[in-house]
C-alpha cells in the first residue's frame, strides 16, 4: 500500500478560486489515490463545493480562514498582513509537517515571499527560484528562474544551475543533465556581465551536470538543453512569449482549417494526430512551477489555469513529494558547495524587488 | 517614373555570403525596378555571381575590398581594424549620400558599432535600437530593442518608445500607435526599476502614441500592442524564443500529418490554408531589423536568412528609404524632446557592452 501524501491547497488563490482548486483536486484524487488534501480558505465558499463531491470530501480537511492575499498585494504587505491568509496557512502546514507539499495559484510575489519567510532557504542557497517543465521537440526540459528574481547576479545563476540540475535528475531521470545559460548569442563574449561570469564559474566547476555554454531562445524548443537557466525577468518573458506564440499558431491553424470545406474535411482526417499535438503544447499540461531552494515544497500554479491545469499542478506537487526533491537537492548542494564560502540564508531585505507574477 | 533608390549591400556578411546576398538582390530587383545596388566585398567571389545574372549586373556596381568583419569580431575590434571592411564601406556609402540605405547580414555588434560611429546618432538620441516587424494574430507589430543594447535604463526605453512609434506610423500607417512596455506582469508594481520608471515617464508624457502600460510576453502574438518596447537582452531572447516555438510547432504539425495515411490525406486537403499560415509565420518573411536612431538607414538581416529572407530585408530597406523614415523620426523627436534636457550623441564608451548578435 502506498504511503499517504498530504497536499496543502491555498483554496483562495487564482482567478477562479475556490472552484478550480476543488475541481482540480477532484481530478487529482482519481489519479493519485494516496493523496490527502488540506483546503485552506473561506468555509462558506469551499464547503458547498466539497459537499457536492463526497469522494473528495472523504480524503479532505477544510481549515477555515477569512484572510486572502489578493493578486494586487505587494509581497511586503503579504508578509505584514497576510500571515493568517489561506496562502500562508498552506505553507505553514508544510513547515509543521502536516502536509508534504503546498500548492497555490495565487499572487506569485506574495507566495514567494511567504514561502521564503516561513520555510527559509536551504543552507547555501541565497535566492529560491521558480522552475518548470516545458515541452520541446525531444520531450521536456527544465527552465528556471521563471519570475521569482527580477535581478540576478552570476552566483544566483550558478545556484539556479545546481538546483535545476537536481530537479532534472529527479523529475527527468537524467544522471548528468545538459545545462545551458540563456543568452543572446552562443559566443563567449556575448551577453551581459552576469551570464558571462556565471558561464566562467560553471565552466570551471565540477558539478554533476554537463555545462553546454550558452543557448539562444530559438533552441529551447528544439530540446538542445535539459536545463535552461536565466534570470527571472528574462525567463518569465521567454516562457510567456512561447505560450503566446503557441496560442497564436493554434488560432491561425484553426482559421486555416476553417478556410474552406476541403480544409475542414482535412482537419477531420488528421484530427487524432493534431489533438495529440495540442495536448503536448497545452500550457495546462505543463502547469505547476516548483519553488526550488526552500526547506519545504511549494508549487505555484498559473493564476489562470483551467481545472485540468490545476490538477496538473497538484500532480507535479505529488511527484516532487514522492521523489523527496528537497532531500535530493540538499544532497547535491552539499556536494557542490562543500568548502566554498557561499552565504547562508540572505535576509529578506526587499521582497518587493525580487518578486513577480507568473 | 520612380526616382531611383540605391541600396548598399555588405556582400560578405551572413552565413552564406556572398551567394545569398547576390541571389537575394536578384529577387529584390524584380520586385523593385527602381532599385540600384552597390555590392561591397571581394571581387573574386562576387563578380562570378553577378556575371551569371546580367539583369542584376546592369543595375549594380561592385566595389572591391579585401577586408571582412567576421562573426567573431568584437565591436571594438571592428571599429579599430574594420574601417575598410565591406560592412563599413556599405555604411560609408550611406553617409556619403551614394546610397539611400545599407543592408548587412553580418555580425550585429560590429554593425551597430560601425553604424553608430560612421553615421552618428540623431540629435537627442542616446542609444540606437534594432526594431523589426513581428507577425501577430491581427497582422504585425513593431518590437524593439532586439539586441543592440544589452543593458538599458528608463530613458533608453523612452527613446525606444518614441522611435518605435515613429516606425509604426511610417510602416504600419497608424496615426497613434498603441505602445506597451514588455514586463512580467501588468500591474504597476511589477517588474524591474527600469520598466517601472519608463512607464511613469510615458504615462506623464504627451507623445504621439497611446501608452497602454505593460504587456506580458503571451500577449505579443495576440496583437494587443502595435509597438512592444523592451531592453535588447529581453527582446532578443523573446524574439528568438517565439521563432523557436514556431519552429517546434511546425515540426510537430509535420509529424502529426505524417502519423497515418488518413492524416496525410487530411494535410493534402487542408494544404492551401496551411501554406498561407506557414508563410505568415516564416521568420524569413519578417526578416530585416532596422537600426533606429541614426543619421542614416541601416538594415540588419538575420545571419542565417534564406535567399528569400535576404530579399525581404532588402525590401524593408527600400520601404524605409521610400518613406524617408529618418526624416519622420527626426520630426517626431523634435516634437517630443523639445525643451527637455536629453543628452546628445553619447560617446562610444564601450561598444562591446552594448552589442549583441541577432
PDB file of N, CA and C in Angstrom, chain B residues 283-331:
ATOM      1  N   UNK B 283       9.974  33.222 -40.365  1.00  0.00           N
ATOM      2  CA  UNK B 283      10.828  34.362 -39.991  1.00  0.00           C
ATOM      3  C   UNK B 283      11.457  35.030 -41.216  1.00  0.00           C
ATOM      4  N   UNK B 284      11.674  34.264 -42.295  1.00  0.00           N
ATOM      5  CA  UNK B 284      12.263  34.868 -43.483  1.00  0.00           C
ATOM      6  C   UNK B 284      11.344  35.923 -44.097  1.00  0.00           C
ATOM      7  N   UNK B 285      10.037  35.800 -43.840  1.00  0.00           N
ATOM      8  CA  UNK B 285       9.110  36.811 -44.353  1.00  0.00           C
ATOM      9  C   UNK B 285       9.002  38.025 -43.446  1.00  0.00           C
ATOM     10  N   UNK B 286       9.700  37.990 -42.329  1.00  0.00           N
ATOM     11  CA  UNK B 286       9.721  39.147 -41.425  1.00  0.00           C
ATOM     12  C   UNK B 286      11.160  39.572 -41.192  1.00  0.00           C
ATOM     13  N   UNK B 287      12.059  39.152 -42.071  1.00  0.00           N
ATOM     14  CA  UNK B 287      13.476  39.433 -41.892  1.00  0.00           C
ATOM     15  C   UNK B 287      13.765  40.905 -42.200  1.00  0.00           C
ATOM     16  N   UNK B 288      14.741  41.444 -41.494  1.00  0.00           N
ATOM     17  CA  UNK B 288      15.128  42.831 -41.723  1.00  0.00           C
ATOM     18  C   UNK B 288      14.804  43.699 -40.524  1.00  0.00           C
ATOM     19  N   UNK B 289      15.785  43.837 -39.627  1.00  0.00           N
ATOM     20  CA  UNK B 289      15.601  44.716 -38.479  1.00  0.00           C
ATOM     21  C   UNK B 289      16.236  46.062 -38.815  1.00  0.00           C
ATOM     22  N   UNK B 290      15.542  47.123 -38.486  1.00  0.00           N
ATOM     23  CA  UNK B 290      16.022  48.455 -38.824  1.00  0.00           C
ATOM     24  C   UNK B 290      16.742  49.059 -37.626  1.00  0.00           C
ATOM     25  N   UNK B 291      17.899  49.660 -37.862  1.00  0.00           N
ATOM     26  CA  UNK B 291      18.591  50.376 -36.791  1.00  0.00           C
ATOM     27  C   UNK B 291      18.004  51.767 -36.698  1.00  0.00           C
ATOM     28  N   UNK B 292      17.279  52.000 -35.636  1.00  0.00           N
ATOM     29  CA  UNK B 292      16.633  53.298 -35.458  1.00  0.00           C
ATOM     30  C   UNK B 292      17.504  54.218 -34.624  1.00  0.00           C
ATOM     31  N   UNK B 293      17.468  55.505 -34.950  1.00  0.00           N
ATOM     32  CA  UNK B 293      18.162  56.485 -34.126  1.00  0.00           C
ATOM     33  C   UNK B 293      19.456  57.004 -34.727  1.00  0.00           C
ATOM     34  N   UNK B 294      19.739  56.621 -35.980  1.00  0.00           N
ATOM     35  CA  UNK B 294      20.972  57.067 -36.623  1.00  0.00           C
ATOM     36  C   UNK B 294      20.684  58.101 -37.717  1.00  0.00           C
ATOM     37  N   UNK B 295      21.712  58.838 -38.081  1.00  0.00           N
ATOM     38  CA  UNK B 295      21.621  59.774 -39.209  1.00  0.00           C
ATOM     39  C   UNK B 295      21.800  59.030 -40.528  1.00  0.00           C
ATOM     40  N   UNK B 296      21.006  58.025 -40.748  1.00  0.00           N
ATOM     41  CA  UNK B 296      21.128  57.232 -41.961  1.00  0.00           C
ATOM     42  C   UNK B 296      20.487  55.886 -41.723  1.00  0.00           C
ATOM     43  N   UNK B 297      20.112  55.224 -42.817  1.00  0.00           N
ATOM     44  CA  UNK B 297      19.361  53.970 -42.695  1.00  0.00           C
ATOM     45  C   UNK B 297      20.259  52.753 -42.833  1.00  0.00           C
ATOM     46  N   UNK B 298      20.169  51.854 -41.840  1.00  0.00           N
ATOM     47  CA  UNK B 298      20.899  50.592 -41.891  1.00  0.00           C
ATOM     48  C   UNK B 298      19.931  49.482 -41.505  1.00  0.00           C
ATOM     49  N   UNK B 299      19.891  48.434 -42.325  1.00  0.00           N
ATOM     50  CA  UNK B 299      19.018  47.298 -42.046  1.00  0.00           C
ATOM     51  C   UNK B 299      19.865  46.065 -41.796  1.00  0.00           C
ATOM     52  N   UNK B 300      19.518  45.340 -40.736  1.00  0.00           N
ATOM     53  CA  UNK B 300      20.256  44.141 -40.353  1.00  0.00           C
ATOM     54  C   UNK B 300      19.424  42.919 -40.735  1.00  0.00           C
ATOM     55  N   UNK B 301      20.004  42.056 -41.563  1.00  0.00           N
ATOM     56  CA  UNK B 301      19.352  40.786 -41.881  1.00  0.00           C
ATOM     57  C   UNK B 301      19.837  39.721 -40.916  1.00  0.00           C
ATOM     58  N   UNK B 302      18.993  38.758 -40.629  1.00  0.00           N
ATOM     59  CA  UNK B 302      19.394  37.550 -39.914  1.00  0.00           C
ATOM     60  C   UNK B 302      20.629  36.960 -40.592  1.00  0.00           C
ATOM     61  N   UNK B 303      21.609  36.546 -39.811  1.00  0.00           N
ATOM     62  CA  UNK B 303      22.811  35.946 -40.391  1.00  0.00           C
ATOM     63  C   UNK B 303      22.505  34.661 -41.148  1.00  0.00           C
ATOM     64  N   UNK B 304      21.485  33.939 -40.702  1.00  0.00           N
ATOM     65  CA  UNK B 304      21.152  32.671 -41.329  1.00  0.00           C
ATOM     66  C   UNK B 304      19.958  32.758 -42.263  1.00  0.00           C
ATOM     67  N   UNK B 305      19.658  33.973 -42.744  1.00  0.00           N
ATOM     68  CA  UNK B 305      18.487  34.150 -43.607  1.00  0.00           C
ATOM     69  C   UNK B 305      18.633  33.342 -44.896  1.00  0.00           C
ATOM     70  N   UNK B 306      17.509  32.916 -45.448  1.00  0.00           N
ATOM     71  CA  UNK B 306      17.493  32.273 -46.760  1.00  0.00           C
ATOM     72  C   UNK B 306      17.613  33.363 -47.825  1.00  0.00           C
ATOM     73  N   UNK B 307      17.691  32.939 -49.086  1.00  0.00           N
ATOM     74  CA  UNK B 307      17.730  33.918 -50.172  1.00  0.00           C
ATOM     75  C   UNK B 307      16.479  34.803 -50.141  1.00  0.00           C
ATOM     76  N   UNK B 308      15.321  34.171 -49.994  1.00  0.00           N
ATOM     77  CA  UNK B 308      14.096  34.978 -49.961  1.00  0.00           C
ATOM     78  C   UNK B 308      14.058  35.847 -48.708  1.00  0.00           C
ATOM     79  N   UNK B 309      14.647  35.341 -47.620  1.00  0.00           N
ATOM     80  CA  UNK B 309      14.737  36.147 -46.414  1.00  0.00           C
ATOM     81  C   UNK B 309      15.593  37.382 -46.629  1.00  0.00           C
ATOM     82  N   UNK B 310      16.711  37.228 -47.324  1.00  0.00           N
ATOM     83  CA  UNK B 310      17.563  38.390 -47.576  1.00  0.00           C
ATOM     84  C   UNK B 310      16.850  39.373 -48.504  1.00  0.00           C
ATOM     85  N   UNK B 311      16.089  38.832 -49.461  1.00  0.00           N
ATOM     86  CA  UNK B 311      15.302  39.714 -50.335  1.00  0.00           C
ATOM     87  C   UNK B 311      14.274  40.502 -49.522  1.00  0.00           C
ATOM     88  N   UNK B 312      13.701  39.849 -48.501  1.00  0.00           N
ATOM     89  CA  UNK B 312      12.753  40.555 -47.632  1.00  0.00           C
ATOM     90  C   UNK B 312      13.440  41.716 -46.921  1.00  0.00           C
ATOM     91  N   UNK B 313      14.656  41.468 -46.440  1.00  0.00           N
ATOM     92  CA  UNK B 313      15.392  42.529 -45.742  1.00  0.00           C
ATOM     93  C   UNK B 313      15.678  43.705 -46.688  1.00  0.00           C
ATOM     94  N   UNK B 314      16.017  43.401 -47.935  1.00  0.00           N
ATOM     95  CA  UNK B 314      16.231  44.482 -48.904  1.00  0.00           C
ATOM     96  C   UNK B 314      14.917  45.240 -49.114  1.00  0.00           C
ATOM     97  N   UNK B 315      13.816  44.491 -49.146  1.00  0.00           N
ATOM     98  CA  UNK B 315      12.502  45.124 -49.282  1.00  0.00           C
ATOM     99  C   UNK B 315      12.208  46.079 -48.132  1.00  0.00           C
ATOM    100  N   UNK B 316      12.529  45.662 -46.920  1.00  0.00           N
ATOM    101  CA  UNK B 316      12.342  46.538 -45.757  1.00  0.00           C
ATOM    102  C   UNK B 316      13.183  47.796 -45.937  1.00  0.00           C
ATOM    103  N   UNK B 317      14.419  47.601 -46.376  1.00  0.00           N
ATOM    104  CA  UNK B 317      15.334  48.733 -46.570  1.00  0.00           C
ATOM    105  C   UNK B 317      14.765  49.730 -47.575  1.00  0.00           C
ATOM    106  N   UNK B 318      14.254  49.210 -48.682  1.00  0.00           N
ATOM    107  CA  UNK B 318      13.715  50.090 -49.719  1.00  0.00           C
ATOM    108  C   UNK B 318      12.471  50.821 -49.197  1.00  0.00           C
ATOM    109  N   UNK B 319      11.657  50.080 -48.449  1.00  0.00           N
ATOM    110  CA  UNK B 319      10.457  50.665 -47.851  1.00  0.00           C
ATOM    111  C   UNK B 319      10.813  51.837 -46.936  1.00  0.00           C
ATOM    112  N   UNK B 320      11.808  51.629 -46.095  1.00  0.00           N
ATOM    113  CA  UNK B 320      12.247  52.679 -45.165  1.00  0.00           C
ATOM    114  C   UNK B 320      12.762  53.894 -45.923  1.00  0.00           C
ATOM    115  N   UNK B 321      13.541  53.628 -46.964  1.00  0.00           N
ATOM    116  CA  UNK B 321      14.139  54.717 -47.732  1.00  0.00           C
ATOM    117  C   UNK B 321      13.042  55.519 -48.439  1.00  0.00           C
ATOM    118  N   UNK B 322      12.074  54.805 -49.027  1.00  0.00           N
ATOM    119  CA  UNK B 322      10.952  55.475 -49.691  1.00  0.00           C
ATOM    120  C   UNK B 322      10.176  56.363 -48.742  1.00  0.00           C
ATOM    121  N   UNK B 323       9.946  55.847 -47.534  1.00  0.00           N
ATOM    122  CA  UNK B 323       9.143  56.587 -46.553  1.00  0.00           C
ATOM    123  C   UNK B 323       9.929  57.722 -45.911  1.00  0.00           C
ATOM    124  N   UNK B 324      11.212  57.762 -46.200  1.00  0.00           N
ATOM    125  CA  UNK B 324      12.052  58.768 -45.564  1.00  0.00           C
ATOM    126  C   UNK B 324      11.952  58.688 -44.042  1.00  0.00           C
ATOM    127  N   UNK B 325      12.179  57.489 -43.542  1.00  0.00           N
ATOM    128  CA  UNK B 325      11.978  57.204 -42.121  1.00  0.00           C
ATOM    129  C   UNK B 325      12.756  58.134 -41.195  1.00  0.00           C
ATOM    130  N   UNK B 326      14.009  58.393 -41.563  1.00  0.00           N
ATOM    131  CA  UNK B 326      14.849  59.228 -40.694  1.00  0.00           C
ATOM    132  C   UNK B 326      14.231  60.602 -40.492  1.00  0.00           C
ATOM    133  N   UNK B 327      13.745  61.160 -41.608  1.00  0.00           N
ATOM    134  CA  UNK B 327      13.133  62.474 -41.521  1.00  0.00           C
ATOM    135  C   UNK B 327      11.933  62.441 -40.577  1.00  0.00           C
ATOM    136  N   UNK B 328      11.110  61.399 -40.700  1.00  0.00           N
ATOM    137  CA  UNK B 328       9.917  61.297 -39.857  1.00  0.00           C
ATOM    138  C   UNK B 328      10.271  61.132 -38.385  1.00  0.00           C
ATOM    139  N   UNK B 329      11.280  60.303 -38.126  1.00  0.00           N
ATOM    140  CA  UNK B 329      11.685  60.122 -36.729  1.00  0.00           C
ATOM    141  C   UNK B 329      12.247  61.418 -36.172  1.00  0.00           C
ATOM    142  N   UNK B 330      13.043  62.097 -36.973  1.00  0.00           N
ATOM    143  CA  UNK B 330      13.624  63.365 -36.516  1.00  0.00           C
ATOM    144  C   UNK B 330      12.525  64.357 -36.162  1.00  0.00           C
ATOM    145  N   UNK B 331      11.519  64.435 -37.035  1.00  0.00           N
ATOM    146  CA  UNK B 331      10.376  65.307 -36.759  1.00  0.00           C
ATOM    147  C   UNK B 331       9.733  64.960 -35.430  1.00  0.00           C
TER     148      UNK B 331
END
